[in-house]
PDB file of C-alpha atoms in Angstrom:
ATOM      1  CA  UNK A   1       4.666  50.304 -52.665  1.00  0.00           C
ATOM      2  CA  UNK A   2       4.906  48.067 -49.617  1.00  0.00           C
ATOM      3  CA  UNK A   3       3.344  50.705 -47.364  1.00  0.00           C
ATOM      4  CA  UNK A   4       0.354  50.934 -49.717  1.00  0.00           C
ATOM      5  CA  UNK A   5      -0.071  47.150 -49.594  1.00  0.00           C
ATOM      6  CA  UNK A   6       0.070  47.157 -45.812  1.00  0.00           C
ATOM      7  CA  UNK A   7      -2.608  49.853 -45.683  1.00  0.00           C
ATOM      8  CA  UNK A   8      -4.927  47.820 -47.902  1.00  0.00           C
ATOM      9  CA  UNK A   9      -7.383  45.350 -46.420  1.00  0.00           C
ATOM     10  CA  UNK A  10      -6.989  43.058 -49.415  1.00  0.00           C
ATOM     11  CA  UNK A  11      -4.777  42.575 -52.452  1.00  0.00           C
ATOM     12  CA  UNK A  12      -5.095  40.220 -55.427  1.00  0.00           C
ATOM     13  CA  UNK A  13      -2.821  39.672 -58.406  1.00  0.00           C
ATOM     14  CA  UNK A  14      -3.876  37.468 -61.329  1.00  0.00           C
ATOM     15  CA  UNK A  15      -1.206  36.442 -63.843  1.00  0.00           C
ATOM     16  CA  UNK A  16      -0.668  33.752 -66.460  1.00  0.00           C
ATOM     17  CA  UNK A  17       0.997  30.653 -65.031  1.00  0.00           C
ATOM     18  CA  UNK A  18       1.404  27.705 -67.385  1.00  0.00           C
ATOM     19  CA  UNK A  19      -0.917  29.427 -69.839  1.00  0.00           C
ATOM     20  CA  UNK A  20      -3.755  29.759 -67.286  1.00  0.00           C
ATOM     21  CA  UNK A  21      -5.098  32.746 -65.318  1.00  0.00           C
ATOM     22  CA  UNK A  22      -3.856  32.170 -61.773  1.00  0.00           C
ATOM     23  CA  UNK A  23      -3.976  34.060 -58.477  1.00  0.00           C
ATOM     24  CA  UNK A  24      -0.280  34.661 -57.777  1.00  0.00           C
ATOM     25  CA  UNK A  25      -0.801  36.900 -54.769  1.00  0.00           C
ATOM     26  CA  UNK A  26      -3.661  36.908 -52.286  1.00  0.00           C
ATOM     27  CA  UNK A  27      -3.685  38.960 -49.107  1.00  0.00           C
ATOM     28  CA  UNK A  28      -6.588  39.912 -46.861  1.00  0.00           C
ATOM     29  CA  UNK A  29      -7.109  40.991 -43.292  1.00  0.00           C
ATOM     30  CA  UNK A  30     -10.045  41.702 -41.000  1.00  0.00           C
ATOM     31  CA  UNK A  31     -12.818  42.426 -41.832  1.00  0.00           C
ATOM     32  CA  UNK A  32     -12.245  41.200 -45.413  1.00  0.00           C
ATOM     33  CA  UNK A  33     -11.804  37.623 -46.582  1.00  0.00           C
ATOM     34  CA  UNK A  34     -11.358  36.047 -50.025  1.00  0.00           C
ATOM     35  CA  UNK A  35     -12.588  32.613 -51.107  1.00  0.00           C
ATOM     36  CA  UNK A  36     -10.977  31.299 -54.301  1.00  0.00           C
ATOM     37  CA  UNK A  37     -12.477  28.023 -55.601  1.00  0.00           C
ATOM     38  CA  UNK A  38     -10.190  25.685 -57.542  1.00  0.00           C
ATOM     39  CA  UNK A  39     -12.501  25.869 -60.541  1.00  0.00           C
ATOM     40  CA  UNK A  40     -15.873  27.379 -61.396  1.00  0.00           C
ATOM     41  CA  UNK A  41     -17.691  26.104 -64.456  1.00  0.00           C
ATOM     42  CA  UNK A  42     -16.122  24.455 -67.488  1.00  0.00           C
ATOM     43  CA  UNK A  43     -12.524  23.268 -67.174  1.00  0.00           C
ATOM     44  CA  UNK A  44     -11.965  24.615 -70.687  1.00  0.00           C
ATOM     45  CA  UNK A  45     -12.657  28.191 -69.568  1.00  0.00           C
ATOM     46  CA  UNK A  46      -9.700  30.270 -68.408  1.00  0.00           C
ATOM     47  CA  UNK A  47     -11.150  32.377 -65.583  1.00  0.00           C
ATOM     48  CA  UNK A  48     -10.374  32.892 -61.895  1.00  0.00           C
ATOM     49  CA  UNK A  49     -13.363  33.412 -59.594  1.00  0.00           C
ATOM     50  CA  UNK A  50     -12.890  35.298 -56.316  1.00  0.00           C
ATOM     51  CA  UNK A  51     -15.645  35.604 -53.700  1.00  0.00           C
ATOM     52  CA  UNK A  52     -15.370  38.470 -51.230  1.00  0.00           C
ATOM     53  CA  UNK A  53     -16.994  38.333 -47.810  1.00  0.00           C
ATOM     54  CA  UNK A  54     -16.728  40.050 -44.457  1.00  0.00           C
ATOM     55  CA  UNK A  55     -16.519  38.539 -40.996  1.00  0.00           C
ATOM     56  CA  UNK A  56     -19.868  38.903 -39.266  1.00  0.00           C
ATOM     57  CA  UNK A  57     -21.750  38.705 -42.553  1.00  0.00           C
ATOM     58  CA  UNK A  58     -21.813  42.419 -43.291  1.00  0.00           C
ATOM     59  CA  UNK A  59     -20.154  45.812 -43.029  1.00  0.00           C
ATOM     60  CA  UNK A  60     -20.207  47.251 -39.513  1.00  0.00           C
ATOM     61  CA  UNK A  61     -20.396  50.947 -38.690  1.00  0.00           C
ATOM     62  CA  UNK A  62     -16.896  52.416 -38.876  1.00  0.00           C
ATOM     63  CA  UNK A  63     -15.466  49.644 -41.099  1.00  0.00           C
ATOM     64  CA  UNK A  64     -13.021  50.755 -43.792  1.00  0.00           C
ATOM     65  CA  UNK A  65     -12.261  48.163 -46.479  1.00  0.00           C
ATOM     66  CA  UNK A  66      -9.701  48.795 -49.213  1.00  0.00           C
ATOM     67  CA  UNK A  67      -8.951  46.265 -51.932  1.00  0.00           C
ATOM     68  CA  UNK A  68      -6.470  46.299 -54.807  1.00  0.00           C
ATOM     69  CA  UNK A  69      -6.642  43.906 -57.759  1.00  0.00           C
ATOM     70  CA  UNK A  70      -4.365  43.547 -60.765  1.00  0.00           C
ATOM     71  CA  UNK A  71      -5.439  41.481 -63.768  1.00  0.00           C
ATOM     72  CA  UNK A  72      -2.398  40.974 -65.974  1.00  0.00           C
ATOM     73  CA  UNK A  73      -2.360  40.797 -69.765  1.00  0.00           C
ATOM     74  CA  UNK A  74      -4.623  38.133 -71.334  1.00  0.00           C
ATOM     75  CA  UNK A  75      -6.050  37.032 -67.954  1.00  0.00           C
ATOM     76  CA  UNK A  76      -9.692  36.782 -66.849  1.00  0.00           C
ATOM     77  CA  UNK A  77     -10.892  37.370 -63.286  1.00  0.00           C
ATOM     78  CA  UNK A  78     -14.309  37.541 -61.626  1.00  0.00           C
ATOM     79  CA  UNK A  79     -14.963  39.389 -58.373  1.00  0.00           C
ATOM     80  CA  UNK A  80     -18.285  38.464 -56.818  1.00  0.00           C
ATOM     81  CA  UNK A  81     -20.139  37.768 -53.558  1.00  0.00           C
ATOM     82  CA  UNK A  82     -22.103  34.892 -52.042  1.00  0.00           C
ATOM     83  CA  UNK A  83     -25.016  37.075 -50.911  1.00  0.00           C
ATOM     84  CA  UNK A  84     -26.068  40.708 -50.686  1.00  0.00           C
ATOM     85  CA  UNK A  85     -23.635  43.075 -48.966  1.00  0.00           C
ATOM     86  CA  UNK A  86     -25.352  44.075 -45.718  1.00  0.00           C
ATOM     87  CA  UNK A  87     -24.459  47.445 -44.217  1.00  0.00           C
ATOM     88  CA  UNK A  88     -25.453  47.501 -40.564  1.00  0.00           C
ATOM     89  CA  UNK A  89     -26.893  50.405 -38.590  1.00  0.00           C
ATOM     90  CA  UNK A  90     -24.660  53.408 -38.015  1.00  0.00           C
ATOM     91  CA  UNK A  91     -23.426  54.123 -34.509  1.00  0.00           C
ATOM     92  CA  UNK A  92     -23.803  57.865 -34.065  1.00  0.00           C
ATOM     93  CA  UNK A  93     -22.354  59.644 -37.094  1.00  0.00           C
ATOM     94  CA  UNK A  94     -19.921  56.833 -37.945  1.00  0.00           C
ATOM     95  CA  UNK A  95     -19.772  55.856 -41.618  1.00  0.00           C
ATOM     96  CA  UNK A  96     -18.462  52.728 -43.278  1.00  0.00           C
ATOM     97  CA  UNK A  97     -16.613  52.675 -46.572  1.00  0.00           C
ATOM     98  CA  UNK A  98     -15.351  50.291 -49.213  1.00  0.00           C
ATOM     99  CA  UNK A  99     -12.739  51.136 -51.860  1.00  0.00           C
ATOM    100  CA  UNK A 100     -11.708  49.014 -54.837  1.00  0.00           C
ATOM    101  CA  UNK A 101      -8.796  49.877 -57.111  1.00  0.00           C
ATOM    102  CA  UNK A 102      -8.314  47.664 -60.149  1.00  0.00           C
ATOM    103  CA  UNK A 103      -5.833  47.574 -63.000  1.00  0.00           C
ATOM    104  CA  UNK A 104      -6.781  45.578 -66.091  1.00  0.00           C
ATOM    105  CA  UNK A 105      -4.085  44.698 -68.616  1.00  0.00           C
ATOM    106  CA  UNK A 106      -4.064  44.265 -72.383  1.00  0.00           C
ATOM    107  CA  UNK A 107      -6.531  41.626 -73.691  1.00  0.00           C
ATOM    108  CA  UNK A 108      -7.595  41.038 -70.052  1.00  0.00           C
ATOM    109  CA  UNK A 109     -11.116  40.862 -68.608  1.00  0.00           C
ATOM    110  CA  UNK A 110     -12.353  41.769 -65.131  1.00  0.00           C
ATOM    111  CA  UNK A 111     -15.979  41.141 -64.156  1.00  0.00           C
ATOM    112  CA  UNK A 112     -17.178  42.786 -60.935  1.00  0.00           C
ATOM    113  CA  UNK A 113     -20.579  41.141 -60.476  1.00  0.00           C
ATOM    114  CA  UNK A 114     -21.691  41.290 -56.831  1.00  0.00           C
ATOM    115  CA  UNK A 115     -25.090  40.809 -55.293  1.00  0.00           C
ATOM    116  CA  UNK A 116     -26.749  44.104 -54.287  1.00  0.00           C
ATOM    117  CA  UNK A 117     -25.879  46.319 -51.348  1.00  0.00           C
ATOM    118  CA  UNK A 118     -28.561  46.342 -48.647  1.00  0.00           C
ATOM    119  CA  UNK A 119     -28.295  49.181 -46.136  1.00  0.00           C
ATOM    120  CA  UNK A 120     -30.067  48.808 -42.779  1.00  0.00           C
ATOM    121  CA  UNK A 121     -31.960  51.647 -41.115  1.00  0.00           C
ATOM    122  CA  UNK A 122     -29.720  54.656 -40.195  1.00  0.00           C
ATOM    123  CA  UNK A 123     -26.690  53.173 -42.042  1.00  0.00           C
ATOM    124  CA  UNK A 124     -24.113  55.510 -43.572  1.00  0.00           C
ATOM    125  CA  UNK A 125     -22.086  53.927 -46.370  1.00  0.00           C
ATOM    126  CA  UNK A 126     -19.878  55.001 -49.250  1.00  0.00           C
ATOM    127  CA  UNK A 127     -18.053  52.960 -51.845  1.00  0.00           C
ATOM    128  CA  UNK A 128     -15.580  54.014 -54.511  1.00  0.00           C
ATOM    129  CA  UNK A 129     -14.348  51.877 -57.391  1.00  0.00           C
ATOM    130  CA  UNK A 130     -11.466  53.000 -59.603  1.00  0.00           C
ATOM    131  CA  UNK A 131     -10.565  51.041 -62.726  1.00  0.00           C
ATOM    132  CA  UNK A 132      -7.515  51.622 -64.905  1.00  0.00           C
ATOM    133  CA  UNK A 133      -7.730  50.083 -68.365  1.00  0.00           C
ATOM    134  CA  UNK A 134      -5.900  50.115 -71.692  1.00  0.00           C
ATOM    135  CA  UNK A 135      -7.569  50.300 -75.083  1.00  0.00           C
ATOM    136  CA  UNK A 136      -8.116  46.533 -75.445  1.00  0.00           C
ATOM    137  CA  UNK A 137      -9.015  45.781 -71.800  1.00  0.00           C
ATOM    138  CA  UNK A 138     -12.518  44.459 -71.116  1.00  0.00           C
ATOM    139  CA  UNK A 139     -14.543  45.261 -68.016  1.00  0.00           C
ATOM    140  CA  UNK A 140     -17.947  44.417 -66.561  1.00  0.00           C
ATOM    141  CA  UNK A 141     -19.302  46.314 -63.555  1.00  0.00           C
ATOM    142  CA  UNK A 142     -22.627  45.663 -61.850  1.00  0.00           C
ATOM    143  CA  UNK A 143     -23.344  48.189 -59.116  1.00  0.00           C
ATOM    144  CA  UNK A 144     -26.731  48.022 -57.393  1.00  0.00           C
ATOM    145  CA  UNK A 145     -28.586  48.739 -54.181  1.00  0.00           C
ATOM    146  CA  UNK A 146     -31.919  47.659 -52.702  1.00  0.00           C
ATOM    147  CA  UNK A 147     -34.190  49.759 -50.507  1.00  0.00           C
ATOM    148  CA  UNK A 148     -33.145  47.778 -47.419  1.00  0.00           C
ATOM    149  CA  UNK A 149     -34.865  45.112 -45.328  1.00  0.00           C
ATOM    150  CA  UNK A 150     -38.070  45.466 -47.290  1.00  0.00           C
ATOM    151  CA  UNK A 151     -39.790  42.526 -45.571  1.00  0.00           C
ATOM    152  CA  UNK A 152     -39.138  44.190 -42.188  1.00  0.00           C
ATOM    153  CA  UNK A 153     -40.713  47.443 -43.302  1.00  0.00           C
ATOM    154  CA  UNK A 154     -37.435  49.257 -43.946  1.00  0.00           C
ATOM    155  CA  UNK A 155     -37.634  51.077 -47.271  1.00  0.00           C
ATOM    156  CA  UNK A 156     -34.817  53.521 -48.021  1.00  0.00           C
ATOM    157  CA  UNK A 157     -34.407  54.141 -44.266  1.00  0.00           C
ATOM    158  CA  UNK A 158     -30.613  54.502 -44.290  1.00  0.00           C
ATOM    159  CA  UNK A 159     -29.048  57.922 -43.723  1.00  0.00           C
ATOM    160  CA  UNK A 160     -26.551  58.027 -46.588  1.00  0.00           C
ATOM    161  CA  UNK A 161     -25.391  55.943 -49.541  1.00  0.00           C
ATOM    162  CA  UNK A 162     -22.748  57.082 -52.005  1.00  0.00           C
ATOM    163  CA  UNK A 163     -21.349  55.005 -54.867  1.00  0.00           C
ATOM    164  CA  UNK A 164     -18.635  56.275 -57.195  1.00  0.00           C
ATOM    165  CA  UNK A 165     -17.281  54.518 -60.281  1.00  0.00           C
ATOM    166  CA  UNK A 166     -14.338  55.953 -62.212  1.00  0.00           C
ATOM    167  CA  UNK A 167     -12.716  54.379 -65.255  1.00  0.00           C
ATOM    168  CA  UNK A 168      -9.422  55.783 -66.555  1.00  0.00           C
ATOM    169  CA  UNK A 169      -7.920  54.914 -69.927  1.00  0.00           C
ATOM    170  CA  UNK A 170      -4.171  54.565 -70.541  1.00  0.00           C
ATOM    171  CA  UNK A 171      -3.179  56.046 -67.192  1.00  0.00           C
ATOM    172  CA  UNK A 172      -5.152  59.115 -66.152  1.00  0.00           C
ATOM    173  CA  UNK A 173      -7.433  59.853 -69.120  1.00  0.00           C
ATOM    174  CA  UNK A 174     -11.022  59.931 -67.769  1.00  0.00           C
ATOM    175  CA  UNK A 175     -13.214  57.496 -69.684  1.00  0.00           C
ATOM    176  CA  UNK A 176     -16.249  57.164 -67.393  1.00  0.00           C
ATOM    177  CA  UNK A 177     -16.952  59.150 -64.211  1.00  0.00           C
ATOM    178  CA  UNK A 178     -20.149  58.432 -62.282  1.00  0.00           C
ATOM    179  CA  UNK A 179     -21.437  59.044 -58.783  1.00  0.00           C
ATOM    180  CA  UNK A 180     -24.741  58.209 -57.083  1.00  0.00           C
ATOM    181  CA  UNK A 181     -25.708  59.928 -53.827  1.00  0.00           C
ATOM    182  CA  UNK A 182     -28.783  59.040 -51.784  1.00  0.00           C
ATOM    183  CA  UNK A 183     -29.150  61.078 -48.613  1.00  0.00           C
ATOM    184  CA  UNK A 184     -32.068  61.808 -46.329  1.00  0.00           C
ATOM    185  CA  UNK A 185     -33.198  65.409 -46.780  1.00  0.00           C
ATOM    186  CA  UNK A 186     -34.988  67.898 -44.577  1.00  0.00           C
ATOM    187  CA  UNK A 187     -37.701  68.479 -47.205  1.00  0.00           C
ATOM    188  CA  UNK A 188     -38.099  65.023 -48.770  1.00  0.00           C
ATOM    189  CA  UNK A 189     -36.729  61.660 -47.718  1.00  0.00           C
ATOM    190  CA  UNK A 190     -35.194  59.057 -50.026  1.00  0.00           C
ATOM    191  CA  UNK A 191     -38.330  56.871 -50.068  1.00  0.00           C
ATOM    192  CA  UNK A 192     -40.464  59.762 -51.352  1.00  0.00           C
ATOM    193  CA  UNK A 193     -37.955  60.543 -54.086  1.00  0.00           C
ATOM    194  CA  UNK A 194     -37.770  56.881 -55.186  1.00  0.00           C
ATOM    195  CA  UNK A 195     -41.567  56.850 -55.788  1.00  0.00           C
ATOM    196  CA  UNK A 196     -42.116  53.180 -55.061  1.00  0.00           C
ATOM    197  CA  UNK A 197     -39.030  51.770 -56.755  1.00  0.00           C
ATOM    198  CA  UNK A 198     -37.097  49.379 -54.493  1.00  0.00           C
ATOM    199  CA  UNK A 199     -33.911  48.769 -56.506  1.00  0.00           C
ATOM    200  CA  UNK A 200     -31.562  50.915 -58.564  1.00  0.00           C
ATOM    201  CA  UNK A 201     -28.763  49.404 -60.615  1.00  0.00           C
ATOM    202  CA  UNK A 202     -26.037  50.283 -63.082  1.00  0.00           C
ATOM    203  CA  UNK A 203     -24.295  47.906 -65.484  1.00  0.00           C
ATOM    204  CA  UNK A 204     -21.166  48.810 -67.446  1.00  0.00           C
ATOM    205  CA  UNK A 205     -19.893  46.737 -70.366  1.00  0.00           C
ATOM    206  CA  UNK A 206     -16.573  47.865 -71.824  1.00  0.00           C
ATOM    207  CA  UNK A 207     -14.065  46.515 -74.277  1.00  0.00           C
ATOM    208  CA  UNK A 208     -13.611  44.262 -77.311  1.00  0.00           C
ATOM    209  CA  UNK A 209     -14.406  40.907 -75.633  1.00  0.00           C
ATOM    210  CA  UNK A 210     -17.886  42.218 -74.795  1.00  0.00           C
ATOM    211  CA  UNK A 211     -18.738  43.883 -78.105  1.00  0.00           C
ATOM    212  CA  UNK A 212     -21.351  41.341 -79.210  1.00  0.00           C
ATOM    213  CA  UNK A 213     -22.943  41.328 -75.759  1.00  0.00           C
ATOM    214  CA  UNK A 214     -23.061  45.144 -75.844  1.00  0.00           C
ATOM    215  CA  UNK A 215     -24.876  45.079 -79.188  1.00  0.00           C
ATOM    216  CA  UNK A 216     -27.367  42.489 -77.934  1.00  0.00           C
ATOM    217  CA  UNK A 217     -28.035  44.364 -74.675  1.00  0.00           C
ATOM    218  CA  UNK A 218     -28.634  47.623 -76.562  1.00  0.00           C
ATOM    219  CA  UNK A 219     -31.132  45.874 -78.846  1.00  0.00           C
ATOM    220  CA  UNK A 220     -32.863  44.161 -75.921  1.00  0.00           C
ATOM    221  CA  UNK A 221     -33.187  47.384 -73.903  1.00  0.00           C
ATOM    222  CA  UNK A 222     -34.503  49.274 -76.929  1.00  0.00           C
ATOM    223  CA  UNK A 223     -37.100  46.557 -77.531  1.00  0.00           C
ATOM    224  CA  UNK A 224     -38.121  46.353 -73.853  1.00  0.00           C
ATOM    225  CA  UNK A 225     -38.772  50.053 -73.554  1.00  0.00           C
ATOM    226  CA  UNK A 226     -40.502  50.379 -76.931  1.00  0.00           C
ATOM    227  CA  UNK A 227     -42.867  47.541 -75.994  1.00  0.00           C
ATOM    228  CA  UNK A 228     -43.557  49.205 -72.664  1.00  0.00           C
ATOM    229  CA  UNK A 229     -44.303  52.559 -74.255  1.00  0.00           C
ATOM    230  CA  UNK A 230     -46.192  51.235 -77.292  1.00  0.00           C
ATOM    231  CA  UNK A 231     -49.907  52.001 -77.383  1.00  0.00           C
ATOM    232  CA  UNK A 232     -52.135  50.255 -79.927  1.00  0.00           C
ATOM    233  CA  UNK A 233     -54.659  52.412 -81.754  1.00  0.00           C
ATOM    234  CA  UNK A 234     -57.665  50.484 -80.452  1.00  0.00           C
ATOM    235  CA  UNK A 235     -59.512  51.878 -77.488  1.00  0.00           C
ATOM    236  CA  UNK A 236     -59.342  49.239 -74.778  1.00  0.00           C
ATOM    237  CA  UNK A 237     -56.302  47.628 -73.178  1.00  0.00           C
ATOM    238  CA  UNK A 238     -56.383  44.109 -71.657  1.00  0.00           C
ATOM    239  CA  UNK A 239     -58.614  43.798 -68.571  1.00  0.00           C
ATOM    240  CA  UNK A 240     -60.647  46.750 -69.766  1.00  0.00           C
ATOM    241  CA  UNK A 241     -57.960  49.384 -69.242  1.00  0.00           C
ATOM    242  CA  UNK A 242     -58.136  52.391 -71.501  1.00  0.00           C
ATOM    243  CA  UNK A 243     -55.229  54.203 -73.120  1.00  0.00           C
ATOM    244  CA  UNK A 244     -55.497  56.969 -70.527  1.00  0.00           C
ATOM    245  CA  UNK A 245     -55.140  54.347 -67.772  1.00  0.00           C
ATOM    246  CA  UNK A 246     -51.961  53.161 -69.427  1.00  0.00           C
ATOM    247  CA  UNK A 247     -50.482  56.676 -69.294  1.00  0.00           C
ATOM    248  CA  UNK A 248     -51.134  56.767 -65.528  1.00  0.00           C
ATOM    249  CA  UNK A 249     -49.688  53.325 -64.806  1.00  0.00           C
ATOM    250  CA  UNK A 250     -46.182  53.362 -63.370  1.00  0.00           C
ATOM    251  CA  UNK A 251     -43.889  50.802 -65.039  1.00  0.00           C
ATOM    252  CA  UNK A 252     -42.485  48.262 -62.587  1.00  0.00           C
ATOM    253  CA  UNK A 253     -39.170  48.079 -64.439  1.00  0.00           C
ATOM    254  CA  UNK A 254     -37.456  51.007 -66.169  1.00  0.00           C
ATOM    255  CA  UNK A 255     -34.184  50.629 -68.071  1.00  0.00           C
ATOM    256  CA  UNK A 256     -32.046  52.855 -70.275  1.00  0.00           C
ATOM    257  CA  UNK A 257     -28.864  52.255 -72.234  1.00  0.00           C
ATOM    258  CA  UNK A 258     -26.263  54.615 -73.712  1.00  0.00           C
ATOM    259  CA  UNK A 259     -22.776  54.379 -75.193  1.00  0.00           C
ATOM    260  CA  UNK A 260     -19.668  56.139 -73.906  1.00  0.00           C
ATOM    261  CA  UNK A 261     -15.998  56.474 -74.757  1.00  0.00           C
ATOM    262  CA  UNK A 262     -14.186  56.807 -78.102  1.00  0.00           C
ATOM    263  CA  UNK A 263     -16.079  54.997 -80.869  1.00  0.00           C
ATOM    264  CA  UNK A 264     -18.617  53.866 -78.242  1.00  0.00           C
ATOM    265  CA  UNK A 265     -16.294  51.261 -76.713  1.00  0.00           C
ATOM    266  CA  UNK A 266     -18.507  51.027 -73.629  1.00  0.00           C
ATOM    267  CA  UNK A 267     -22.178  51.066 -72.707  1.00  0.00           C
ATOM    268  CA  UNK A 268     -23.895  51.941 -69.440  1.00  0.00           C
ATOM    269  CA  UNK A 269     -27.273  50.470 -68.502  1.00  0.00           C
ATOM    270  CA  UNK A 270     -29.341  52.080 -65.740  1.00  0.00           C
ATOM    271  CA  UNK A 271     -32.251  50.358 -64.027  1.00  0.00           C
ATOM    272  CA  UNK A 272     -35.006  51.268 -61.576  1.00  0.00           C
ATOM    273  CA  UNK A 273     -37.197  48.369 -60.485  1.00  0.00           C
ATOM    274  CA  UNK A 274     -39.838  47.501 -57.931  1.00  0.00           C
ATOM    275  CA  UNK A 275     -38.411  44.070 -57.081  1.00  0.00           C
ATOM    276  CA  UNK A 276     -34.924  42.635 -56.616  1.00  0.00           C
ATOM    277  CA  UNK A 277     -35.988  39.461 -58.410  1.00  0.00           C
ATOM    278  CA  UNK A 278     -36.771  41.356 -61.623  1.00  0.00           C
ATOM    279  CA  UNK A 279     -33.249  42.819 -61.669  1.00  0.00           C
ATOM    280  CA  UNK A 280     -31.710  39.376 -61.075  1.00  0.00           C
ATOM    281  CA  UNK A 281     -33.725  38.045 -64.028  1.00  0.00           C
ATOM    282  CA  UNK A 282     -32.610  40.942 -66.228  1.00  0.00           C
ATOM    283  CA  UNK A 283     -28.945  40.397 -65.320  1.00  0.00           C
ATOM    284  CA  UNK A 284     -29.219  36.637 -65.889  1.00  0.00           C
ATOM    285  CA  UNK A 285     -30.685  37.164 -69.328  1.00  0.00           C
ATOM    286  CA  UNK A 286     -28.518  40.046 -70.534  1.00  0.00           C
ATOM    287  CA  UNK A 287     -25.203  38.630 -69.276  1.00  0.00           C
ATOM    288  CA  UNK A 288     -25.866  34.986 -70.278  1.00  0.00           C
ATOM    289  CA  UNK A 289     -23.514  35.390 -73.238  1.00  0.00           C
ATOM    290  CA  UNK A 290     -20.591  35.737 -70.825  1.00  0.00           C
ATOM    291  CA  UNK A 291     -20.690  32.037 -69.940  1.00  0.00           C
ATOM    292  CA  UNK A 292     -18.100  31.230 -72.603  1.00  0.00           C
ATOM    293  CA  UNK A 293     -15.757  33.859 -71.100  1.00  0.00           C
ATOM    294  CA  UNK A 294     -16.314  33.135 -67.404  1.00  0.00           C
ATOM    295  CA  UNK A 295     -17.230  29.439 -67.314  1.00  0.00           C
ATOM    296  CA  UNK A 296     -20.589  30.152 -65.651  1.00  0.00           C
ATOM    297  CA  UNK A 297     -23.365  32.532 -66.629  1.00  0.00           C
ATOM    298  CA  UNK A 298     -23.458  35.451 -64.140  1.00  0.00           C
ATOM    299  CA  UNK A 299     -26.297  35.360 -61.585  1.00  0.00           C
ATOM    300  CA  UNK A 300     -27.365  31.889 -62.741  1.00  0.00           C
TER     301      UNK A 300
END
């Protein structure tokens, strides 16, 4: 086990100490650093917040970051960032990678709620997140990427982006396996395939502590999309647009939601949006109910 720890760039263990969730082990080395505030939010909330950052403010070509986190029984931990994760330009064919392995105990909650990944022009980046849960673990994952330095004219100009999320139940039973690959092609580039959308995101809500939030999110997503697709029977739309115009209009925000796992214990939400701000607003609204669990509403 010690050799695995030495190979990792970071390691965190959260256990109960005096009845409170506490970081009992914290290790990090270049280029990774952890910031652990004494308290975030209400003093009545039992949650540990951990901010991850990299020296230099981003991930450099060739960087390899590996992090292990254990959240023991009945503990709550939040893994987040202070700003978007910048992935700098690739030097030659060099790639950068980030790997997270997490184990969540019984009646425990882990929330992985970072800001988005922003890949610079020519960047090559892959990330893999592996979560091991038991039947009454709870887990939140927000995994999202922007088109790049949009204000500088870079829109999906990176060479490669791969994001993999695997959740295993009770050891090695696959519960959720997902992978996103964006790669420049010889026939079409990423920007053409994205058709004007500047952000893609995935949100996973799993476990008993998040059941009510899951139900609310499913209802909200269903309502959002039905309102977007609804066409009144009268001829003209606001501003003189006809029904046929509405069919041609591309929605600026598209979201879907589906259940997974035995008895639908988890949901996955997928988003395509034209602005980063609209995704932040969506996350703020949909995850606001987590304030009582985490002490602070995510993305507030």
